[in-house]
């Protein structure tokens, strides 16, 4: 078949990006996969053991509990981030000075590092000096300060609150952009048609923001599935291994127990799970028909 | 009380006043056009009637009820937007029935009404399509259908044909006129296109910089423009304006000496008794100037033909005279060529005189 000249030119234009992806994604991924087939130790040495690490992971109860906890965290935090982000976007999408300022305030934590914000919230939740416990006690909502990080459920919610504060502004900004891109006359037409505010939100604004919602959900889900910093700093995986996330367990094996080969296998398994999850999500929510 | 009444309505955006105290009434069943150039405030006025824009002061009445502070949905109005504003994720059926659905009307009733409207607008075959799968004209019909299904007291149109090509615009104009004839519902139509206003409306409101310049029937505006703005805005090719100095007044006849040319006697409408000698302006429509020989006694002006446009049904001449360039339009096929020197005879009974304040005299 004769090579398509336009296709070749296109390929040439895409080449820098392809080389970039090949060097920084495909090669390391290949290296990771190879390492996962070995018993490589962080201290050196190791040999090819085939699918041994995968077999081990299959029988590793901590791996499964960490994966379960990661899914639980993702399932809890995603609706909070999406719902909260969308509500904040509905409240602040207009370009008045006050609303622009409010958007800026909501978005500000996004620029702080996750580790920094986790440390900040660690102290805010601290049972001795943290102001959150003090406020709750002062409001008579609790009798005595809570040790948030000695309980898996409380620890999970403390992390969810801290991460929500940190990242909700990102979704809000994407949703604001989506709402602002809806033709103003469409919203006005629905007002004249008699739609109430919530009818407009449900039947006009939400469906016309689907793409942004899908994109933000995808980013949020993937981000939650690879959660590490916040748990490492705030709960240290405890109590016991109750708040170990998949990546935490991967880190623990690779860098604490020096089992780099096994850690790589866990990374590959998580990558495949995230890929399948993301692909399913995209396939299920792809817009059908012509808009 | 009229069907739609606007009382001393003002609208300001910050320190900029865009509507400067407008009073207007539209009778039941009337087709009223709000006509004017871009930025004259016609769309703002329509949006205030719709309730999409709050009035700064004044009152809006629909069917006798003060709706100044009423929500758009409760004003008994429907609006067709310039961009059609169709809901892109809904089918034609869902678009048309949207207002009935959100009002909680029974599904069979909504479906029946939707089908009925679709039949009137010849949209039955497209009911399950989405707006992106329709042509411009079909989209426009869906937008009208969406308005029609609510059986409103008043239809508001905001430049609904401006996104269509010239041929489709003519067709839709005809369809709108027929629709108005069938429904006999009050319609208020915003346009900057004088042809649309003249062909559709029985009452035209010409707006200029936030004020009403003149209200009248199409022919009143054409034949008796109240001021230079209306005279220039209505009619294509545009009316010719010539500066002149008043020489004598005899009865209603005003004789003017044209700058760089001869003189012409115009029959004014009245109020010339107190006219003092000075600069005036005369307006002559292109079809009220007749080419003749330069030496003819009837020739008020003479000049050189700069361009001849043969339009098939008429000929348009651009003539350079001592008083400036004049446009002449004749329905006959003239044998005049570019470069010819011709005389021009003005039909004095059809010419207009404008005073220093630009009002017609």
XYZ file of C-alpha atoms in Angstrom:
652
model
C 0.000 0.000 0.000
C 1.285 3.459 -0.909
C 2.128 5.455 2.225
C -0.281 8.281 2.866
C 1.749 11.517 2.628
C -0.620 13.488 4.864
C -0.441 10.683 7.412
C 3.352 10.741 7.369
C 3.410 14.501 7.824
C 0.974 14.117 10.700
C 3.161 11.454 12.272
C 6.168 13.757 11.945
C 4.325 16.500 13.788
C 3.310 14.061 16.513
C 6.829 12.610 16.762
C 8.164 14.852 19.576
C 5.176 13.983 21.728
C 5.447 10.295 20.815
C 9.147 10.252 21.700
C 8.344 11.990 24.971
C 5.650 9.438 25.817
C 7.901 6.558 24.734
C 10.800 7.749 26.900
C 8.790 8.691 29.971
C 5.860 6.274 29.903
C 6.313 3.268 27.667
C 9.967 2.502 28.501
C 9.516 2.816 32.297
C 6.323 0.770 32.065
C 8.210 -1.962 30.184
C 11.011 -1.798 32.753
C 8.426 -2.007 35.561
C 6.782 -5.026 33.977
C 10.153 -6.755 33.567
C 11.057 -6.009 37.205
C 7.712 -7.460 38.280
C 8.787 -10.788 36.779
C 11.919 -10.870 38.955
C 12.757 -11.147 42.624
C 14.761 -7.895 42.457
C 15.621 -6.415 45.847
C 16.229 -2.739 46.464
C 19.581 -3.768 47.923
C 20.518 -5.488 44.647
C 20.368 -8.957 43.210
C 17.367 -11.006 42.160
C 16.430 -13.380 39.412
C 13.674 -14.038 36.891
C 10.784 -15.788 38.618
C 8.048 -15.509 35.951
C 4.594 -14.838 37.385
C 5.694 -15.674 40.927
C 5.090 -12.150 42.233
C 1.591 -12.096 40.730
C 0.795 -15.431 42.347
C 2.047 -14.042 45.647
C -0.108 -10.928 45.278
C -3.150 -13.101 44.622
C -2.626 -14.804 47.984
C -1.614 -11.626 49.839
C -4.496 -10.682 52.184
C -2.995 -7.240 52.914
C -2.922 -6.492 49.194
C -6.619 -7.309 48.914
C -7.563 -5.363 52.023
C -5.506 -2.377 50.782
C -7.246 -2.590 47.387
C -10.621 -2.816 49.142
C -9.782 0.206 51.279
C -8.610 2.150 48.217
C -11.887 1.374 46.447
C -13.837 2.396 49.550
C -11.899 5.664 49.743
C -12.519 6.267 46.015
C -16.217 5.482 46.324
C -16.593 7.825 49.298
C -14.548 10.759 48.106
C -15.599 10.855 44.415
C -19.260 11.829 45.042
C -18.126 14.362 47.649
C -15.699 15.964 45.202
C -18.041 15.819 42.207
C -21.219 16.828 44.016
C -19.506 19.456 46.125
C -17.520 20.792 43.185
C -20.635 21.076 41.052
C -22.627 22.792 43.794
C -19.796 25.270 44.353
C -19.661 25.847 40.588
C -23.411 26.524 40.538
C -22.948 29.035 43.336
C -19.955 30.820 41.845
C -20.094 30.542 38.044
C -21.232 34.094 37.386
C -18.500 36.644 36.853
C -19.344 39.084 39.612
C -16.404 40.333 41.679
C -17.537 38.502 44.810
C -18.028 35.211 42.966
C -14.706 35.489 41.163
C -13.030 36.136 44.505
C -14.858 33.166 46.066
C -13.726 30.935 43.188
C -10.169 32.093 43.770
C -10.411 31.217 47.464
C -11.878 27.780 46.688
C -9.166 27.073 44.113
C -6.258 28.319 46.242
C -5.591 25.064 48.156
C -5.107 23.279 44.795
C -1.740 24.966 44.368
C -0.486 23.701 47.751
C 1.371 20.376 47.689
C -0.663 17.393 48.885
C 1.973 16.542 51.488
C 1.878 20.093 52.863
C -1.904 20.150 53.076
C -1.932 16.701 54.684
C 0.501 17.895 57.328
C -1.618 20.988 57.904
C -4.748 18.908 58.404
C -2.855 16.386 60.532
C -2.306 19.150 63.055
C -5.817 20.547 62.644
C -7.167 17.102 63.602
C -4.612 16.522 66.357
C -6.331 15.328 69.552
C -4.187 17.473 71.857
C -3.686 20.801 70.066
C -5.935 20.584 66.974
C -8.635 23.290 66.704
C -11.150 20.915 65.099
C -11.508 18.881 68.288
C -11.713 22.094 70.301
C -14.519 23.472 68.116
C -16.440 20.192 68.286
C -16.060 20.074 72.079
C -17.039 23.752 72.424
C -20.136 23.119 70.325
C -20.965 20.124 72.541
C -20.962 17.859 69.522
C -18.436 15.579 71.230
C -17.635 15.166 74.925
C -13.893 14.697 74.663
C -11.324 15.246 71.892
C -11.277 12.450 69.331
C -8.111 10.639 68.393
C -8.949 10.756 64.717
C -6.097 8.630 63.483
C -6.456 5.759 65.907
C -9.725 4.730 64.284
C -9.821 3.591 60.651
C -13.233 5.129 59.917
C -12.438 8.464 61.583
C -9.034 8.485 59.918
C -10.622 7.849 56.535
C -13.034 10.762 57.009
C -10.267 13.041 58.260
C -8.337 12.277 55.070
C -11.466 12.773 52.917
C -12.084 16.177 54.532
C -8.471 17.247 54.009
C -8.326 16.063 50.398
C -11.707 17.626 49.651
C -10.448 20.973 50.939
C -7.311 20.573 48.844
C -8.737 19.464 45.484
C -12.408 20.483 45.313
C -11.417 23.783 43.690
C -10.009 21.949 40.683
C -13.354 20.315 39.889
C -15.162 23.561 40.660
C -13.069 25.451 38.109
C -13.684 22.791 35.425
C -17.424 22.822 36.175
C -17.512 26.626 36.136
C -15.894 26.544 32.691
C -18.484 23.991 31.546
C -21.423 26.027 32.865
C -20.047 29.251 31.419
C -19.680 27.617 28.012
C -23.424 26.887 27.842
C -25.033 29.419 25.503
C -26.758 31.997 27.695
C -29.759 32.046 25.360
C -30.346 28.319 26.059
C -30.613 29.005 29.775
C -32.831 32.010 29.105
C -35.039 29.966 26.783
C -35.529 27.398 29.543
C -36.415 30.188 31.975
C -39.078 31.457 29.582
C -40.242 27.865 29.079
C -41.025 27.867 32.783
C -38.234 25.666 34.110
C -37.488 26.261 37.789
C -33.895 26.695 38.936
C -33.445 23.011 39.797
C -35.245 21.913 36.627
C -32.761 24.029 34.686
C -29.862 22.481 36.598
C -31.131 18.929 36.113
C -32.410 19.152 32.549
C -30.154 21.749 30.928
C -26.965 22.495 32.867
C -26.122 18.935 33.995
C -26.625 17.238 30.604
C -24.685 19.994 28.835
C -21.816 19.632 31.317
C -21.555 15.851 30.901
C -18.175 15.900 29.200
C -16.599 18.007 31.919
C -18.203 15.895 34.617
C -16.851 12.726 32.969
C -13.366 14.179 32.639
C -13.298 15.454 36.215
C -14.670 12.179 37.560
C -12.009 10.274 35.649
C -9.214 12.478 37.006
C -10.665 12.219 40.497
C -11.102 8.425 40.399
C -7.595 7.842 39.062
C -6.183 10.262 41.652
C -8.016 8.461 44.465
C -6.942 5.025 43.255
C -3.298 6.072 43.539
C -3.754 7.865 46.888
C -0.644 7.732 49.043
C 0.708 11.013 50.488
C -2.358 11.852 52.543
C -2.466 8.432 54.237
C 1.302 8.254 54.635
C 1.285 11.564 56.506
C -2.027 11.506 58.321
C -2.685 7.862 59.288
C 0.602 6.145 58.464
C -1.562 3.289 57.244
C -2.852 2.657 60.746
C -4.365 1.573 62.962
C -2.454 -1.636 62.071
C -2.826 -1.889 58.293
C -6.439 -0.674 58.216
C -5.769 2.453 56.164
C -3.187 1.003 53.808
C -4.005 1.994 50.265
C -2.772 -0.015 47.285
C 0.041 2.424 46.607
C 0.949 2.541 50.281
C 1.295 -1.268 50.324
C 3.314 -1.059 47.123
C 5.605 1.536 48.738
C 5.873 -0.530 51.885
C 7.002 -3.613 49.938
C 9.341 -1.777 47.579
C 11.074 0.633 49.927
C 10.583 -0.650 53.468
C 10.793 -4.392 52.825
C 13.130 -3.822 49.800
C 11.009 -6.206 47.641
C 11.217 -4.164 44.427
C 10.105 -7.049 42.208
C 6.979 -7.669 44.266
C 6.269 -3.931 44.525
C 6.518 -3.688 40.715
C 4.010 -6.529 40.320
C 1.596 -4.674 42.634
C 2.093 -1.533 40.527
C 1.320 -3.417 37.316
C -1.825 -4.945 38.837
C -3.014 -1.503 39.997
C -2.274 0.010 36.570
C -4.353 -2.681 34.861
C -7.232 -2.212 37.339
C -7.218 1.572 36.832
C -7.006 1.192 33.062
C -9.953 -1.219 32.964
C -11.942 1.001 35.342
C -11.254 4.169 33.347
C -12.015 2.488 30.003
C -15.306 1.128 31.374
C -16.229 4.534 32.742
C -15.499 6.222 29.405
C -17.421 3.544 27.477
C -20.454 3.729 29.763
C -20.696 7.500 29.801
C -19.779 8.258 26.201
C -22.421 10.576 24.732
C -24.710 8.714 22.386
C -26.128 10.205 19.183
C -25.484 13.703 17.965
C -25.615 16.628 20.302
C -55.699 48.943 27.801
C -53.535 47.608 24.990
C -52.255 44.034 24.924
C -48.655 45.018 25.645
C -47.897 48.379 27.209
C -44.619 49.906 28.162
C -44.699 52.980 30.372
C -41.718 55.289 30.596
C -39.228 52.438 30.693
C -35.577 53.241 31.367
C -32.650 50.875 31.398
C -29.100 51.611 32.454
C -26.056 49.373 32.543
C -23.855 51.063 35.114
C -23.618 54.695 34.106
C -24.676 54.001 30.503
C -28.368 54.615 29.829
C -29.410 52.428 26.912
C -33.189 52.907 27.075
C -34.191 56.487 27.736
C -37.828 56.527 28.732
C -39.870 54.578 26.207
C -43.666 54.529 26.011
C -45.149 51.984 23.651
C -48.375 50.097 23.223
C -49.113 47.090 21.054
C -52.695 46.084 20.318
C -53.973 42.511 20.637
C -53.102 40.503 17.559
C -50.824 43.181 16.176
C -47.478 42.415 14.541
C -45.131 45.088 15.837
C -41.514 45.403 14.720
C -38.837 47.096 16.777
C -36.461 48.378 14.129
C -33.142 50.106 14.468
C -29.408 49.849 13.969
C -27.114 47.819 16.220
C -26.868 49.254 19.709
C -30.110 51.243 19.552
C -31.592 49.235 22.448
C -34.213 47.219 20.573
C -33.090 43.823 21.911
C -32.765 45.229 25.427
C -36.337 46.520 25.175
C -37.552 43.093 24.016
C -35.641 41.370 26.811
C -37.303 43.705 29.314
C -40.709 42.746 27.950
C -39.650 39.091 28.283
C -38.407 39.627 31.827
C -34.881 38.535 31.011
C -33.632 42.021 31.798
C -34.833 44.046 34.784
C -36.110 47.539 34.040
C -34.281 50.370 35.785
C -37.542 52.303 36.039
C -40.958 52.266 34.389
C -43.596 49.591 33.970
C -44.390 46.723 31.615
C -47.953 45.443 31.210
C -49.051 42.294 29.404
C -52.759 41.763 28.909
C -53.525 44.429 31.483
C -51.371 42.920 34.218
C -48.324 44.704 35.566
C -45.533 42.187 34.894
C -42.620 44.526 35.598
C -41.357 42.317 38.406
C -42.878 39.029 37.246
C -40.700 36.003 36.399
C -40.343 35.414 32.608
C -42.192 32.101 32.862
C -45.259 33.799 34.320
C -45.605 36.610 31.809
C -47.619 34.576 29.298
C -44.983 35.227 26.687
C -42.839 33.014 24.459
C -39.609 34.032 22.819
C -37.687 32.958 19.746
C -33.995 33.743 19.991
C -31.509 34.788 17.332
C -29.383 31.666 17.935
C -32.577 29.521 18.104
C -31.405 28.477 21.625
C -32.549 24.897 21.074
C -31.593 22.375 23.738
C -28.844 20.493 21.880
C -29.108 17.288 23.926
C -32.853 16.913 23.336
C -34.752 15.717 20.301
C -37.097 18.022 18.403
C -39.998 16.379 20.260
C -38.371 17.006 23.651
C -37.484 20.571 22.667
C -41.052 21.389 21.698
C -42.644 19.671 24.687
C -40.111 20.974 27.225
C -42.322 23.753 28.587
C -45.253 21.347 28.949
C -43.059 18.762 30.699
C -41.639 21.194 33.235
C -45.126 22.509 33.890
C -46.128 18.932 34.780
C -48.807 18.671 32.100
C -50.090 15.081 31.540
C -47.897 13.185 29.097
C -50.669 12.292 26.598
C -51.764 15.940 26.456
C -48.165 17.129 25.988
C -47.558 14.533 23.282
C -50.744 15.472 21.436
C -49.975 19.187 21.594
C -46.384 18.570 20.423
C -47.596 16.526 17.446
C -50.111 19.238 16.602
C -47.474 21.981 16.625
C -45.081 19.798 14.633
C -47.802 19.300 12.024
C -48.448 23.043 11.733
C -44.721 23.681 11.268
C -44.121 20.627 9.049
C -41.754 19.078 11.551
C -43.505 15.731 11.973
C -40.773 13.826 10.128
C -38.036 15.325 12.263
C -39.490 14.830 15.732
C -36.889 12.275 16.784
C -33.893 14.148 15.434
C -31.546 16.283 17.459
C -31.017 19.971 16.542
C -27.551 19.271 15.083
C -29.199 17.017 12.497
C -31.454 19.806 11.197
C -30.954 22.583 8.666
C -31.059 26.236 9.696
C -34.653 26.644 8.550
C -35.784 23.511 10.377
C -34.068 24.653 13.564
C -35.822 27.979 13.255
C -39.141 26.168 12.933
C -38.377 24.108 16.050
C -37.647 27.346 17.916
C -40.998 28.710 16.760
C -42.654 25.406 17.676
C -41.251 25.611 21.163
C -42.838 29.042 21.493
C -46.082 27.984 19.832
C -46.710 24.957 22.047
C -47.234 27.180 25.091
C -50.111 29.083 23.422
C -48.709 32.360 24.744
C -50.437 35.732 24.864
C -47.473 37.379 23.155
C -44.712 36.088 20.883
C -41.358 37.819 21.099
C -38.847 37.395 18.290
C -35.244 38.556 18.648
C -33.792 38.815 15.128
C -34.950 35.264 14.389
C -33.960 35.228 10.731
C -30.538 36.810 10.900
C -28.692 33.473 10.959
C -30.372 32.238 7.783
C -29.186 32.693 4.219
C -30.965 35.207 1.982
C -33.266 32.715 0.222
C -34.285 30.930 3.395
C -34.901 34.268 5.061
C -37.444 35.195 2.401
C -39.152 31.818 2.803
C -39.234 32.030 6.601
C -40.529 35.585 6.376
C -43.452 34.311 4.361
C -44.041 31.472 6.825
C -43.967 33.860 9.780
C -46.435 36.167 8.080
C -48.755 33.211 7.417
C -48.367 31.988 10.977
C -49.354 35.387 12.314
C -52.349 35.458 10.034
C -53.444 32.003 11.264
C -52.812 32.564 14.965
C -53.658 36.269 15.160
C -51.506 36.427 18.293
C -49.647 39.562 19.321
C -46.101 39.443 18.005
C -43.209 41.770 18.808
C -40.336 41.330 16.440
C -36.862 42.830 16.780
C -34.868 43.353 13.615
C -32.291 45.625 12.085
C -33.510 44.610 8.636
C -35.999 47.184 7.356
C -37.285 44.776 4.691
C -38.283 42.259 7.388
C -39.963 44.984 9.402
C -41.741 46.487 6.390
C -42.988 43.147 5.064
C -44.068 41.552 8.341
C -45.237 44.292 10.648
C -48.342 46.423 10.654
C -46.701 48.705 13.189
C -43.042 49.637 13.151
C -41.235 51.286 16.035
C -37.976 52.851 14.886
C -35.479 53.146 17.707
C -32.443 55.384 17.756
C -29.973 55.497 20.647
C -32.486 54.292 23.224
C -35.382 56.501 22.212
C -38.312 56.035 19.846
C -37.641 57.950 16.672
C -40.997 57.247 15.042
C -43.915 54.841 15.275
C -46.077 54.129 12.269
C -47.189 51.776 9.564
C -44.568 50.755 7.003
C -45.882 53.239 4.426
C -46.141 56.083 6.933
C -42.497 55.615 7.800
C -41.543 55.420 4.156
C -43.590 58.317 2.877
C -43.628 60.593 5.887
C -40.488 60.048 7.927
C -40.564 62.188 11.056
C -36.875 62.947 10.949
C -33.691 62.475 8.994
C -32.755 59.314 10.940
C -35.943 57.474 9.954
C -35.755 58.853 6.407
C -32.247 57.498 6.043
C -32.878 54.205 7.801
C -35.986 53.200 5.877
C -35.618 52.539 2.174
C -32.980 50.917 0.042
C -31.068 52.438 -1.690
C -30.950 55.041 1.055
C -32.610 58.443 0.668
C -30.399 61.187 -0.818
C -29.691 64.148 1.424
C -28.670 67.524 -0.022
C -27.738 70.628 1.874
C -29.419 73.827 0.763
C -30.037 77.402 1.772
C -33.614 78.595 2.034
C -34.386 81.338 -0.459
C -38.112 81.982 -0.229
C -41.245 80.571 1.398
C -44.599 80.856 -0.369
C -47.413 79.037 1.368
C -46.033 75.525 1.995
C -43.554 75.853 -0.831
C -39.965 76.312 0.265
C -37.403 77.275 -2.362
C -33.880 76.200 -1.620
C -30.632 76.999 -3.319
C -28.602 73.825 -3.459
C -24.915 74.000 -2.677
C -22.975 73.987 -5.966
C -26.101 73.407 -8.066
C -29.364 75.053 -9.032
C -32.392 75.580 -6.887
C -35.400 73.452 -6.085
C -38.864 74.182 -4.713
C -40.135 71.626 -2.156
C -43.643 71.319 -0.792
C -43.174 71.194 2.984
C -45.655 69.457 5.311
C -46.411 72.650 7.231
C -45.071 74.848 9.971
C -42.985 76.860 7.546
C -44.400 80.242 8.547
C -41.793 80.849 11.223
C -38.967 79.421 9.146
C -36.003 81.763 9.123
C -33.489 81.888 6.283
C -30.664 79.463 6.867
C -29.279 76.009 6.197
C -31.816 73.268 5.579
C -31.507 69.773 4.231
C -33.657 68.100 1.661
C -34.204 64.389 1.336
C -35.161 62.732 -1.930
C -35.663 59.011 -2.411
C -33.697 57.572 -5.339
C -36.900 56.663 -7.187
C -38.162 60.244 -6.945
C -35.378 61.620 -9.112
C -35.750 61.385 -12.870
C -32.863 61.594 -15.314
C -33.300 64.129 -18.152
C -31.183 66.197 -20.488
C -28.868 68.614 -18.670
C -30.320 71.602 -20.501
C -33.976 70.765 -19.838
C -35.992 73.318 -17.939
C -37.143 70.645 -15.480
C -33.548 69.724 -14.564
C -32.847 70.874 -10.996
C -29.371 69.437 -10.995
C -26.869 68.029 -13.414
C -23.953 65.717 -12.978
C -21.701 62.991 -14.294
C -22.725 59.347 -14.035
C -20.125 57.479 -11.932
C -21.653 54.027 -12.027
C -24.640 52.270 -13.545
C -26.087 49.148 -11.884
C -28.520 47.091 -13.965
C -30.512 45.014 -11.494
C -32.927 43.541 -14.032
C -36.069 44.983 -12.489
C -34.496 48.420 -12.050
C -31.467 50.544 -12.865
C -29.464 52.379 -10.216
C -27.327 55.387 -11.169
C -24.649 56.985 -9.004
C -24.391 60.579 -10.169
C -21.746 63.056 -9.052
C -23.308 66.539 -8.829
C -22.193 69.897 -7.482
C -24.244 69.130 -4.357
C -22.676 65.738 -3.781
C -23.306 62.207 -4.995
C -26.930 61.294 -5.738
C -28.377 57.828 -6.155
C -31.134 57.503 -8.739
C -33.304 54.424 -9.157
C -35.639 53.868 -12.094
C -37.756 50.844 -12.828
C -37.120 51.166 -16.561
C -33.981 49.944 -18.271
C -32.074 53.168 -18.958
C -29.624 53.586 -21.810
C -27.414 55.920 -19.750
C -23.762 54.898 -19.480
C -20.984 55.566 -17.010
C -19.346 58.911 -17.843
C -22.479 60.490 -19.337
C -23.486 63.940 -18.156
C -27.174 64.008 -17.305
C -29.727 66.353 -15.840
C -31.770 65.320 -12.778
C -35.362 66.383 -12.146
C -36.552 66.113 -8.547
C -40.185 65.194 -7.839
C -40.737 68.120 -5.476
C -44.041 66.742 -4.195
C -42.244 63.642 -2.829
C -39.179 65.376 -1.419
C -38.716 66.127 2.292
C -37.255 69.110 4.100
C -35.358 68.688 7.361
C -34.566 71.534 9.727
C -31.414 72.129 11.697
C -32.769 69.793 14.436
C -33.132 67.102 11.726
C -36.917 67.015 12.127
C -39.054 66.934 8.987
C -40.725 70.242 8.168
